Amino acid sequence: MNTIEFQQDGLEEEAIRRYSSDENPAITGHTPKGYMTGEEFFSKLKADVTKMYKDRGLL
């Protein structure tokens, strides 16, 4: 995987959309229990991006 493939697949835009929504607690780190740690945030981000790739048959 390289940056060019990532951009061409439109995954970058999708990830930005998912993580920039005011309704999405991931970008602010705020959850009903308080704020997520950096580890929790990046774990969720990695899982979501991995799922996007698998959904498109790229992994």
JSON list of C-alpha atoms in Angstrom, two decimals:
[
{"chain": "A", "resi": 1, "resn": "MET", "atom": "CA", "xyz": [0.00, 0.00, 0.00]},
{"chain": "A", "resi": 2, "resn": "ASN", "atom": "CA", "xyz": [1.30, 3.42, -0.84]},
{"chain": "A", "resi": 3, "resn": "THR", "atom": "CA", "xyz": [-0.07, 6.93, -0.60]},
{"chain": "A", "resi": 4, "resn": "ILE", "atom": "CA", "xyz": [-0.93, 7.12, -4.29]},
{"chain": "A", "resi": 5, "resn": "GLU", "atom": "CA", "xyz": [-3.06, 3.95, -4.15]},
{"chain": "A", "resi": 6, "resn": "PHE", "atom": "CA", "xyz": [-4.72, 5.17, -0.97]},
{"chain": "A", "resi": 7, "resn": "GLN", "atom": "CA", "xyz": [-5.70, 8.47, -2.60]},
{"chain": "A", "resi": 8, "resn": "GLN", "atom": "CA", "xyz": [-6.81, 6.89, -5.87]},
{"chain": "A", "resi": 9, "resn": "ASP", "atom": "CA", "xyz": [-9.09, 4.49, -4.04]},
{"chain": "A", "resi": 10, "resn": "GLY", "atom": "CA", "xyz": [-10.86, 7.41, -2.37]},
{"chain": "A", "resi": 11, "resn": "LEU", "atom": "CA", "xyz": [-10.17, 5.93, 1.06]},
{"chain": "A", "resi": 12, "resn": "GLU", "atom": "CA", "xyz": [-8.39, 9.04, 2.27]},
{"chain": "A", "resi": 13, "resn": "GLU", "atom": "CA", "xyz": [-11.44, 11.19, 1.63]},
{"chain": "A", "resi": 14, "resn": "GLU", "atom": "CA", "xyz": [-13.70, 8.62, 3.28]},
{"chain": "A", "resi": 15, "resn": "ALA", "atom": "CA", "xyz": [-11.47, 8.43, 6.35]},
{"chain": "A", "resi": 16, "resn": "ILE", "atom": "CA", "xyz": [-11.36, 12.23, 6.59]},
{"chain": "A", "resi": 17, "resn": "ARG", "atom": "CA", "xyz": [-15.14, 12.36, 6.30]},
{"chain": "A", "resi": 18, "resn": "ARG", "atom": "CA", "xyz": [-15.59, 9.74, 9.03]},
{"chain": "A", "resi": 19, "resn": "TYR", "atom": "CA", "xyz": [-13.17, 11.40, 11.40]},
{"chain": "A", "resi": 20, "resn": "SER", "atom": "CA", "xyz": [-14.11, 15.03, 10.85]},
{"chain": "A", "resi": 21, "resn": "SER", "atom": "CA", "xyz": [-17.82, 14.79, 11.58]},
{"chain": "A", "resi": 22, "resn": "ASP", "atom": "CA", "xyz": [-19.06, 16.70, 14.62]},
{"chain": "A", "resi": 23, "resn": "GLU", "atom": "CA", "xyz": [-21.25, 13.70, 15.35]},
{"chain": "A", "resi": 24, "resn": "ASN", "atom": "CA", "xyz": [-18.30, 11.29, 15.33]},
{"chain": "A", "resi": 25, "resn": "PRO", "atom": "CA", "xyz": [-16.69, 11.16, 18.79]},
{"chain": "A", "resi": 26, "resn": "ALA", "atom": "CA", "xyz": [-13.45, 9.82, 17.31]},
{"chain": "A", "resi": 27, "resn": "ILE", "atom": "CA", "xyz": [-12.20, 13.20, 16.11]},
{"chain": "A", "resi": 28, "resn": "THR", "atom": "CA", "xyz": [-12.79, 14.97, 19.41]},
{"chain": "A", "resi": 29, "resn": "GLY", "atom": "CA", "xyz": [-11.92, 11.92, 21.44]},
{"chain": "A", "resi": 30, "resn": "HIS", "atom": "CA", "xyz": [-15.05, 12.44, 23.50]},
{"chain": "A", "resi": 31, "resn": "THR", "atom": "CA", "xyz": [-17.12, 9.43, 24.44]},
{"chain": "A", "resi": 32, "resn": "PRO", "atom": "CA", "xyz": [-19.97, 9.01, 26.93]},
{"chain": "A", "resi": 33, "resn": "LYS", "atom": "CA", "xyz": [-17.34, 7.77, 29.39]},
{"chain": "A", "resi": 34, "resn": "GLY", "atom": "CA", "xyz": [-15.08, 10.80, 28.83]},
{"chain": "A", "resi": 35, "resn": "TYR", "atom": "CA", "xyz": [-12.13, 11.24, 26.52]},
{"chain": "A", "resi": 36, "resn": "MET", "atom": "CA", "xyz": [-10.45, 8.40, 24.65]},
{"chain": "A", "resi": 37, "resn": "THR", "atom": "CA", "xyz": [-6.75, 7.87, 25.12]},
{"chain": "A", "resi": 38, "resn": "GLY", "atom": "CA", "xyz": [-4.50, 8.24, 22.10]},
{"chain": "A", "resi": 39, "resn": "GLU", "atom": "CA", "xyz": [-4.07, 4.47, 22.07]},
{"chain": "A", "resi": 40, "resn": "GLU", "atom": "CA", "xyz": [-7.84, 3.91, 21.91]},
{"chain": "A", "resi": 41, "resn": "PHE", "atom": "CA", "xyz": [-8.25, 6.51, 19.16]},
{"chain": "A", "resi": 42, "resn": "PHE", "atom": "CA", "xyz": [-5.52, 5.09, 16.93]},
{"chain": "A", "resi": 43, "resn": "SER", "atom": "CA", "xyz": [-6.68, 1.54, 17.56]},
{"chain": "A", "resi": 44, "resn": "LYS", "atom": "CA", "xyz": [-10.17, 2.51, 16.34]},
{"chain": "A", "resi": 45, "resn": "LEU", "atom": "CA", "xyz": [-8.74, 4.43, 13.38]},
{"chain": "A", "resi": 46, "resn": "LYS", "atom": "CA", "xyz": [-6.56, 1.47, 12.34]},
{"chain": "A", "resi": 47, "resn": "ALA", "atom": "CA", "xyz": [-9.53, -0.94, 12.61]},
{"chain": "A", "resi": 48, "resn": "ASP", "atom": "CA", "xyz": [-11.77, 1.36, 10.54]},
{"chain": "A", "resi": 49, "resn": "VAL", "atom": "CA", "xyz": [-9.17, 1.90, 7.80]},
{"chain": "A", "resi": 50, "resn": "THR", "atom": "CA", "xyz": [-8.38, -1.83, 7.70]},
{"chain": "A", "resi": 51, "resn": "LYS", "atom": "CA", "xyz": [-12.10, -2.54, 7.31]},
{"chain": "A", "resi": 52, "resn": "MET", "atom": "CA", "xyz": [-12.36, -0.03, 4.45]},
{"chain": "A", "resi": 53, "resn": "TYR", "atom": "CA", "xyz": [-9.52, -1.80, 2.63]},
{"chain": "A", "resi": 54, "resn": "LYS", "atom": "CA", "xyz": [-11.00, -5.27, 3.24]},
{"chain": "A", "resi": 55, "resn": "ASP", "atom": "CA", "xyz": [-14.44, -4.10, 2.05]},
{"chain": "A", "resi": 56, "resn": "ARG", "atom": "CA", "xyz": [-12.84, -3.08, -1.24]},
{"chain": "A", "resi": 57, "resn": "GLY", "atom": "CA", "xyz": [-10.86, -6.31, -1.60]},
{"chain": "A", "resi": 58, "resn": "LEU", "atom": "CA", "xyz": [-7.53, -4.52, -1.24]},
{"chain": "A", "resi": 59, "resn": "LEU", "atom": "CA", "xyz": [-6.32, -6.64, 1.67]}
]
